[in-house]
mmCIF file of C-alpha atoms and ligand atoms in Angstrom:
data_model
loop_
_atom_site.group_PDB
_atom_site.id
_atom_site.type_symbol
_atom_site.label_atom_id
_atom_site.label_comp_id
_atom_site.label_asym_id
_atom_site.label_seq_id
_atom_site.Cartn_x
_atom_site.Cartn_y
_atom_site.Cartn_z
ATOM 1 C CA UNK H 29 -2.483 23.079 -0.039
ATOM 2 C CA UNK H 30 -4.054 19.888 -1.181
ATOM 3 C CA UNK H 31 -6.834 21.883 -2.829
ATOM 4 C CA UNK H 32 -4.744 23.928 -5.303
ATOM 5 C CA UNK H 33 -4.859 22.762 -8.904
ATOM 6 C CA UNK H 34 -1.170 21.871 -9.344
ATOM 7 C CA UNK H 35 -1.515 19.619 -6.403
ATOM 8 C CA UNK H 36 -4.439 17.655 -7.619
ATOM 9 C CA UNK H 37 -2.781 16.956 -10.907
ATOM 10 C CA UNK H 38 0.734 15.982 -9.650
ATOM 11 C CA UNK H 39 1.602 12.318 -9.873
ATOM 12 C CA UNK H 40 0.990 10.716 -6.510
ATOM 13 C CA UNK H 41 2.100 7.815 -4.439
ATOM 14 C CA UNK H 42 -0.294 6.748 -1.851
ATOM 15 C CA UNK H 43 0.607 5.435 1.615
ATOM 16 C CA UNK H 44 -1.860 2.854 3.005
ATOM 17 C CA UNK H 45 -1.806 0.346 5.780
ATOM 18 C CA UNK H 46 -3.355 -0.262 9.170
ATOM 19 C CA UNK H 47 -2.781 2.060 12.148
ATOM 20 C CA UNK H 48 0.634 1.970 13.870
ATOM 21 C CA UNK H 49 2.415 0.465 10.841
ATOM 22 C CA UNK H 50 4.618 3.528 10.394
ATOM 23 C CA UNK H 51 3.089 5.515 7.426
ATOM 24 C CA UNK H 52 3.457 8.917 9.004
ATOM 25 C CA UNK H 53 6.852 8.206 10.382
ATOM 26 C CA UNK H 54 7.985 7.128 6.799
ATOM 27 C CA UNK H 55 6.570 10.267 5.311
ATOM 28 C CA UNK H 56 8.373 12.516 7.785
ATOM 29 C CA UNK H 57 11.558 10.556 7.123
ATOM 30 C CA UNK H 58 11.317 11.111 3.436
ATOM 31 C CA UNK H 59 10.284 14.752 3.787
ATOM 32 C CA UNK H 60 13.221 15.548 6.015
ATOM 33 C CA UNK H 61 15.828 13.342 4.526
ATOM 34 C CA UNK H 62 17.011 12.530 8.045
ATOM 35 C CA UNK H 63 15.432 11.194 11.224
ATOM 36 C CA UNK H 64 11.591 10.716 11.229
ATOM 37 C CA UNK H 65 9.416 12.847 13.514
ATOM 38 C CA UNK H 66 7.359 11.637 16.488
ATOM 39 C CA UNK H 67 3.953 10.795 15.294
ATOM 40 C CA UNK H 68 0.533 10.280 16.668
ATOM 41 C CA UNK H 69 -2.523 8.564 15.220
ATOM 42 C CA UNK H 70 -3.483 10.183 11.941
ATOM 43 C CA UNK H 71 -7.079 11.342 11.420
ATOM 44 C CA UNK H 72 -6.836 13.029 8.065
ATOM 45 C CA UNK H 73 -4.875 12.526 4.837
ATOM 46 C CA UNK H 74 -1.756 14.606 4.449
ATOM 47 C CA UNK H 75 0.338 15.325 1.264
ATOM 48 C CA UNK H 76 3.919 16.472 0.931
ATOM 49 C CA UNK H 77 5.636 17.278 -2.298
ATOM 50 C CA UNK H 78 8.939 15.479 -2.936
ATOM 51 C CA UNK H 79 11.454 15.263 -5.717
ATOM 52 C CA UNK H 80 12.532 12.088 -7.255
ATOM 53 C CA UNK H 81 15.935 12.830 -8.663
ATOM 54 C CA UNK H 82 16.831 11.073 -11.931
ATOM 55 C CA UNK H 83 20.458 11.946 -12.519
ATOM 56 C CA UNK H 84 22.355 12.192 -9.192
ATOM 57 C CA UNK H 85 24.647 9.385 -8.139
ATOM 58 C CA UNK H 86 22.569 8.919 -5.004
ATOM 59 C CA UNK H 87 19.272 8.960 -6.768
ATOM 60 C CA UNK H 88 18.317 5.628 -5.126
ATOM 61 C CA UNK H 89 18.465 7.291 -1.660
ATOM 62 C CA UNK H 90 15.708 9.340 -0.176
ATOM 63 C CA UNK H 91 18.439 11.469 1.344
ATOM 64 C CA UNK H 92 18.656 13.093 -2.064
ATOM 65 C CA UNK H 93 14.992 13.701 -2.466
ATOM 66 C CA UNK H 94 15.262 17.494 -2.266
ATOM 67 C CA UNK H 95 18.116 17.637 -4.771
ATOM 68 C CA UNK H 96 17.355 20.574 -7.138
ATOM 69 C CA UNK H 97 20.595 20.624 -9.041
ATOM 70 C CA UNK H 98 19.740 17.926 -11.537
ATOM 71 C CA UNK H 99 16.658 16.493 -13.319
ATOM 72 C CA UNK H 100 13.945 15.540 -10.958
ATOM 73 C CA UNK H 101 10.235 14.742 -10.958
ATOM 74 C CA UNK H 102 7.961 16.302 -8.428
ATOM 75 C CA UNK H 103 5.425 14.035 -6.872
ATOM 76 C CA UNK H 104 3.078 13.879 -4.011
ATOM 77 C CA UNK H 105 3.450 11.447 -1.245
ATOM 78 C CA UNK H 106 0.030 11.004 0.418
ATOM 79 C CA UNK H 107 -0.398 9.826 4.019
ATOM 80 C CA UNK H 108 -3.602 8.350 5.087
ATOM 81 C CA UNK H 109 -5.146 7.453 8.566
ATOM 82 C CA UNK H 110 -4.895 3.631 9.183
ATOM 83 C CA UNK H 111 -7.580 3.317 11.967
ATOM 84 C CA UNK H 112 -10.251 0.958 10.967
ATOM 85 C CA UNK H 113 -12.997 3.558 11.850
ATOM 86 C CA UNK H 114 -11.367 5.990 9.397
ATOM 87 C CA UNK H 115 -11.016 3.419 6.550
ATOM 88 C CA UNK H 116 -13.457 5.359 4.341
ATOM 89 C CA UNK H 117 -11.026 8.312 4.317
ATOM 90 C CA UNK H 118 -8.155 6.197 2.941
ATOM 91 C CA UNK H 119 -10.370 4.191 0.480
ATOM 92 C CA UNK H 120 -12.028 7.460 -0.538
ATOM 93 C CA UNK H 121 -8.573 8.911 -1.304
ATOM 94 C CA UNK H 122 -7.719 5.763 -3.224
ATOM 95 C CA UNK H 123 -10.772 6.128 -5.364
ATOM 96 C CA UNK H 124 -10.386 9.784 -6.095
ATOM 97 C CA UNK H 125 -6.642 10.253 -6.605
ATOM 98 C CA UNK H 126 -5.986 11.363 -10.197
ATOM 99 C CA UNK H 127 -2.459 10.363 -11.203
ATOM 100 C CA UNK H 128 -1.842 7.459 -8.987
ATOM 101 C CA UNK H 129 1.565 6.045 -9.679
ATOM 102 C CA UNK H 130 2.008 3.465 -6.952
ATOM 103 C CA UNK H 131 0.780 2.331 -3.570
ATOM 104 C CA UNK H 132 3.044 1.683 -0.639
ATOM 105 C CA UNK H 133 1.094 -0.566 1.819
ATOM 106 C CA UNK H 134 2.983 -0.367 5.044
ATOM 107 C CA UNK H 135 2.707 -3.263 7.510
ATOM 108 C CA UNK H 136 4.218 -3.801 11.069
ATOM 109 C CA UNK H 137 6.393 -6.905 10.443
ATOM 110 C CA UNK H 138 7.140 -7.092 14.151
ATOM 111 C CA UNK H 139 3.420 -7.551 15.053
ATOM 112 C CA UNK H 140 2.338 -9.607 12.073
ATOM 113 C CA UNK H 141 2.881 -13.011 13.765
ATOM 114 C CA UNK H 142 0.049 -12.042 16.015
ATOM 115 C CA UNK H 143 -3.395 -12.789 14.667
ATOM 116 C CA UNK H 144 -4.824 -9.625 16.102
ATOM 117 C CA UNK H 145 -2.510 -7.595 13.870
ATOM 118 C CA UNK H 146 -2.496 -10.092 10.790
ATOM 119 C CA UNK H 147 -6.218 -10.294 10.541
ATOM 120 C CA UNK H 148 -7.052 -6.527 10.221
ATOM 121 C CA UNK H 149 -3.882 -5.959 8.131
ATOM 122 C CA UNK H 150 -4.895 -8.609 5.600
ATOM 123 C CA UNK H 151 -8.544 -7.508 5.536
ATOM 124 C CA UNK H 152 -7.474 -3.962 4.670
ATOM 125 C CA UNK H 153 -5.110 -5.271 2.013
ATOM 126 C CA UNK H 154 -7.825 -7.471 0.529
ATOM 127 C CA UNK H 155 -10.046 -4.299 0.087
ATOM 128 C CA UNK H 156 -7.275 -2.459 -1.535
ATOM 129 C CA UNK H 157 -6.249 -5.237 -4.008
ATOM 130 C CA UNK H 158 -9.952 -5.955 -4.789
ATOM 131 C CA UNK H 159 -10.325 -2.234 -5.579
ATOM 132 C CA UNK H 160 -7.373 -2.447 -7.986
ATOM 133 C CA UNK H 161 -8.743 -5.741 -9.503
ATOM 134 C CA UNK H 162 -12.131 -4.095 -10.194
ATOM 135 C CA UNK H 163 -10.499 -1.073 -11.567
ATOM 136 C CA UNK H 164 -8.489 -3.135 -13.982
ATOM 137 C CA UNK H 165 -11.661 -5.190 -15.004
ATOM 138 C CA UNK H 166 -13.466 -1.990 -15.814
ATOM 139 C CA UNK H 167 -12.807 -1.595 -19.497
ATOM 140 C CA UNK H 168 -14.455 1.784 -19.711
ATOM 141 C CA UNK H 169 -11.919 3.363 -17.408
ATOM 142 C CA UNK H 170 -8.579 2.244 -18.954
ATOM 143 C CA UNK H 171 -6.528 3.348 -16.072
ATOM 144 C CA UNK H 172 -2.753 2.848 -15.896
ATOM 145 C CA UNK H 173 -1.645 -0.107 -13.805
ATOM 146 C CA UNK H 174 -0.714 0.716 -10.206
ATOM 147 C CA UNK H 175 2.084 -1.353 -8.607
ATOM 148 C CA UNK H 176 1.888 -2.153 -4.895
ATOM 149 C CA UNK H 177 4.877 -2.237 -2.662
ATOM 150 C CA UNK H 178 4.335 -3.935 0.654
ATOM 151 C CA UNK H 179 6.697 -2.227 2.996
ATOM 152 C CA UNK H 180 7.522 -4.737 5.823
ATOM 153 C CA UNK H 181 8.447 -2.155 8.351
ATOM 154 C CA UNK H 182 10.119 -2.322 11.796
ATOM 155 C CA UNK H 183 12.707 -4.842 10.784
ATOM 156 C CA UNK H 184 14.929 -3.405 13.613
ATOM 157 C CA UNK H 185 12.696 -5.172 16.145
ATOM 158 C CA UNK H 186 13.692 -8.752 17.125
ATOM 159 C CA UNK H 187 10.117 -9.954 16.675
ATOM 160 C CA UNK H 188 10.041 -8.893 13.122
ATOM 161 C CA UNK H 189 9.195 -11.609 10.624
ATOM 162 C CA UNK H 190 11.475 -11.884 7.643
ATOM 163 C CA UNK H 191 9.882 -10.581 4.398
ATOM 164 C CA UNK H 192 9.403 -14.094 3.020
ATOM 165 C CA UNK H 193 7.242 -14.844 6.035
ATOM 166 C CA UNK H 194 5.471 -11.495 5.875
ATOM 167 C CA UNK H 195 4.537 -12.597 2.362
ATOM 168 C CA UNK H 196 3.438 -16.087 3.199
ATOM 169 C CA UNK H 197 1.449 -14.957 6.318
ATOM 170 C CA UNK H 198 -0.460 -12.329 4.302
ATOM 171 C CA UNK H 199 -1.183 -14.761 1.486
ATOM 172 C CA UNK H 200 -2.442 -17.347 3.876
ATOM 173 C CA UNK H 201 -4.693 -14.863 5.587
ATOM 174 C CA UNK H 202 -5.912 -13.423 2.327
ATOM 175 C CA UNK H 203 -6.810 -17.003 1.298
ATOM 176 C CA UNK H 204 -8.845 -17.389 4.454
ATOM 177 C CA UNK H 205 -10.601 -14.110 4.079
ATOM 178 C CA UNK H 206 -11.485 -14.912 0.506
ATOM 179 C CA UNK H 207 -13.102 -18.145 1.310
ATOM 180 C CA UNK H 208 -15.006 -16.756 4.266
ATOM 181 C CA UNK H 209 -16.242 -13.846 2.307
ATOM 182 C CA UNK H 210 -17.545 -16.014 -0.525
ATOM 183 C CA UNK H 211 -19.338 -18.269 1.989
ATOM 184 C CA UNK H 212 -20.926 -15.277 3.505
ATOM 185 C CA UNK H 213 -22.427 -14.461 0.148
ATOM 186 C CA UNK H 214 -23.698 -17.931 -0.315
ATOM 187 C CA UNK H 215 -25.407 -17.843 3.025
ATOM 188 C CA UNK H 216 -26.711 -14.361 2.523
ATOM 189 C CA UNK H 217 -29.841 -15.490 0.740
ATOM 190 C CA UNK H 218 -29.082 -13.882 -2.598
ATOM 191 C CA UNK H 219 -31.043 -15.562 -5.359
ATOM 192 C CA UNK H 220 -29.066 -18.538 -6.838
ATOM 193 C CA UNK H 221 -28.810 -16.885 -10.247
ATOM 194 C CA UNK H 222 -27.068 -13.868 -8.783
ATOM 195 C CA UNK H 223 -24.669 -15.750 -6.536
ATOM 196 C CA UNK H 224 -22.217 -16.662 -9.328
ATOM 197 C CA UNK H 225 -21.486 -13.142 -10.525
ATOM 198 C CA UNK H 226 -21.580 -11.571 -7.078
ATOM 199 C CA UNK H 227 -19.237 -14.110 -5.738
ATOM 200 C CA UNK H 228 -16.869 -13.648 -8.624
ATOM 201 C CA UNK H 229 -16.962 -9.830 -8.244
ATOM 202 C CA UNK H 230 -15.647 -10.005 -4.673
ATOM 203 C CA UNK H 231 -13.290 -12.974 -5.200
ATOM 204 C CA UNK H 232 -9.691 -11.792 -5.128
ATOM 205 C CA UNK H 233 -7.268 -13.235 -7.720
ATOM 206 C CA UNK H 234 -7.763 -16.441 -9.771
ATOM 207 C CA UNK H 235 -11.339 -17.458 -9.486
ATOM 208 C CA UNK H 236 -11.847 -20.842 -7.890
ATOM 209 C CA UNK H 237 -8.214 -21.340 -6.993
ATOM 210 C CA UNK H 238 -7.570 -23.056 -3.740
ATOM 211 C CA UNK H 239 -4.885 -20.592 -2.421
ATOM 212 C CA UNK H 240 -4.434 -17.007 -3.083
ATOM 213 C CA UNK H 241 -0.989 -15.799 -4.078
ATOM 214 C CA UNK H 242 0.155 -12.274 -4.966
ATOM 215 C CA UNK H 243 1.153 -13.654 -8.377
ATOM 216 C CA UNK H 244 -2.436 -14.077 -9.263
ATOM 217 C CA UNK H 245 -2.852 -10.285 -9.308
ATOM 218 C CA UNK H 246 -0.591 -10.071 -12.352
ATOM 219 C CA UNK H 247 -3.632 -11.090 -14.342
ATOM 220 C CA UNK H 248 -5.020 -7.664 -13.443
ATOM 221 C CA UNK H 249 -1.804 -5.865 -14.035
ATOM 222 C CA UNK H 250 -1.081 -5.440 -10.323
ATOM 223 C CA UNK H 251 2.558 -6.142 -9.469
ATOM 224 C CA UNK H 252 3.100 -6.753 -5.799
ATOM 225 C CA UNK H 253 6.526 -6.773 -4.001
ATOM 226 C CA UNK H 254 7.240 -7.357 -0.396
ATOM 227 C CA UNK H 255 10.327 -5.443 0.696
ATOM 228 C CA UNK H 256 11.721 -5.242 4.204
ATOM 229 C CA UNK H 257 12.941 -2.056 5.842
ATOM 230 C CA UNK H 258 12.704 0.205 8.912
ATOM 231 C CA UNK H 259 11.908 3.813 9.265
ATOM 232 C CA UNK H 260 13.505 4.431 12.589
ATOM 233 C CA UNK H 261 16.895 2.687 11.985
ATOM 234 C CA UNK H 262 19.412 3.047 9.214
ATOM 235 C CA UNK H 263 19.726 -0.728 8.772
ATOM 236 C CA UNK H 264 17.846 -1.948 6.863
ATOM 237 C CA UNK H 265 16.503 1.549 6.454
ATOM 238 C CA UNK H 266 14.012 2.978 3.981
ATOM 239 C CA UNK H 267 16.277 3.248 0.799
ATOM 240 C CA UNK H 268 14.722 0.295 -1.050
ATOM 241 C CA UNK H 269 11.263 1.812 -0.658
ATOM 242 C CA UNK H 270 12.515 5.117 -1.977
ATOM 243 C CA UNK H 271 14.094 3.351 -4.892
ATOM 244 C CA UNK H 272 10.763 1.612 -5.726
ATOM 245 C CA UNK H 273 9.042 4.951 -5.604
ATOM 246 C CA UNK H 274 11.577 6.780 -7.772
ATOM 247 C CA UNK H 275 11.503 4.136 -10.381
ATOM 248 C CA UNK H 276 7.833 4.961 -11.021
ATOM 249 C CA UNK H 277 8.839 8.207 -12.650
HETATM 250 P P1 GTP C 310 -1.810 5.720 11.924
HETATM 251 O O1 GTP C 310 -1.576 7.218 11.738
HETATM 252 O O2 GTP C 310 -2.637 5.422 13.115
HETATM 253 O O3 GTP C 310 -2.517 5.033 10.769
HETATM 254 O O4 GTP C 310 -0.443 5.036 12.029
HETATM 255 P P2 GTP C 310 0.881 5.128 11.139
HETATM 256 O O5 GTP C 310 0.968 4.081 10.196
HETATM 257 O O6 GTP C 310 1.038 6.497 10.670
HETATM 258 O O7 GTP C 310 2.052 4.877 12.225
HETATM 259 P P3 GTP C 310 3.136 5.920 12.769
HETATM 260 O O8 GTP C 310 3.971 6.464 11.610
HETATM 261 O O9 GTP C 310 2.478 6.895 13.586
HETATM 262 O O10 GTP C 310 4.125 4.984 13.629
HETATM 263 C C1 GTP C 310 3.572 4.292 14.748
HETATM 264 C C2 GTP C 310 4.716 4.034 15.692
HETATM 265 O O11 GTP C 310 5.590 3.042 15.167
HETATM 266 C C3 GTP C 310 5.454 5.206 16.101
HETATM 267 O O12 GTP C 310 5.764 5.205 17.498
HETATM 268 C C4 GTP C 310 6.770 5.132 15.343
HETATM 269 O O13 GTP C 310 7.875 5.780 15.885
HETATM 270 C C5 GTP C 310 6.939 3.566 15.342
HETATM 271 N N1 GTP C 310 7.703 3.134 14.206
HETATM 272 C C6 GTP C 310 7.577 3.431 12.896
HETATM 273 N N2 GTP C 310 8.472 2.829 12.152
HETATM 274 C C7 GTP C 310 9.215 2.093 12.917
HETATM 275 C C8 GTP C 310 10.397 1.238 12.788
HETATM 276 O O14 GTP C 310 10.951 1.098 11.632
HETATM 277 N N3 GTP C 310 10.886 0.604 13.842
HETATM 278 C C9 GTP C 310 10.366 0.852 15.120
HETATM 279 N N4 GTP C 310 10.883 0.148 16.120
HETATM 280 N N5 GTP C 310 9.313 1.650 15.327
HETATM 281 C C10 GTP C 310 8.743 2.271 14.225
HETATM 282 MG MG1 MG C 311 -0.241 8.163 10.722
#
């Protein structure tokens, strides 16, 4: 399916994020409009075509996604594998996708207080945001800006961090990654003349700032929102994420 021409040119929303965050479960929830399917580790990308209704009363709810009575926009929701060893598949998709409207970066808010989840989650997010930053800096490409929704999933679990803390934990870890990556470059023996530009190239956000914040990405036309939800329970559910997606069309 994903090789047909209509599919490659349809506007797309890309699901990114580490393994076990709930990307595939979210896709099946939106696809079915009801309960999500059982999932297992994804190893390939997977597209589904959905409708974002624009005129129904319930347009803000994904339960209305297959509405064909009114005006709607067809788009592709693209699931990707989150496993670290398959990162090239997801990043490759990000680089190649044609009409990218938005990124939904799914994180497991219930596991994010543990460093063993926070570190790989933030490291992946760093790569995604740096990709968008470089893309915005590349004048020759003139691509439309791509907003990022950080879907703080699994809010039904008692260990889940509130979304404000999901945000602050991620920003703190991104700050740490940023400084350790720039030190790595300084230590790597690159000639001093080259250090400045190389370091700036891989520095996320405002160059030289002490702390990274998502706001710094506005300089590169990247809007980032952290929004809580849960795929497997109705409260808080996934309607706010759907609303964000539907607003892109
Ligand atoms: P990869 O394919 O490995 O990248 O993972 P993924 O992001 O696709 O995760 P997946 O959708 O397979 O979900 C992982 C597990 O989390 C599954 O057992 C889901 O049922 C569970 N899960 C997803 N969303 C929620 C949620 O909101 N709450 C709870 N409690 N569990 C969830
Ligand atoms: Mg999956």
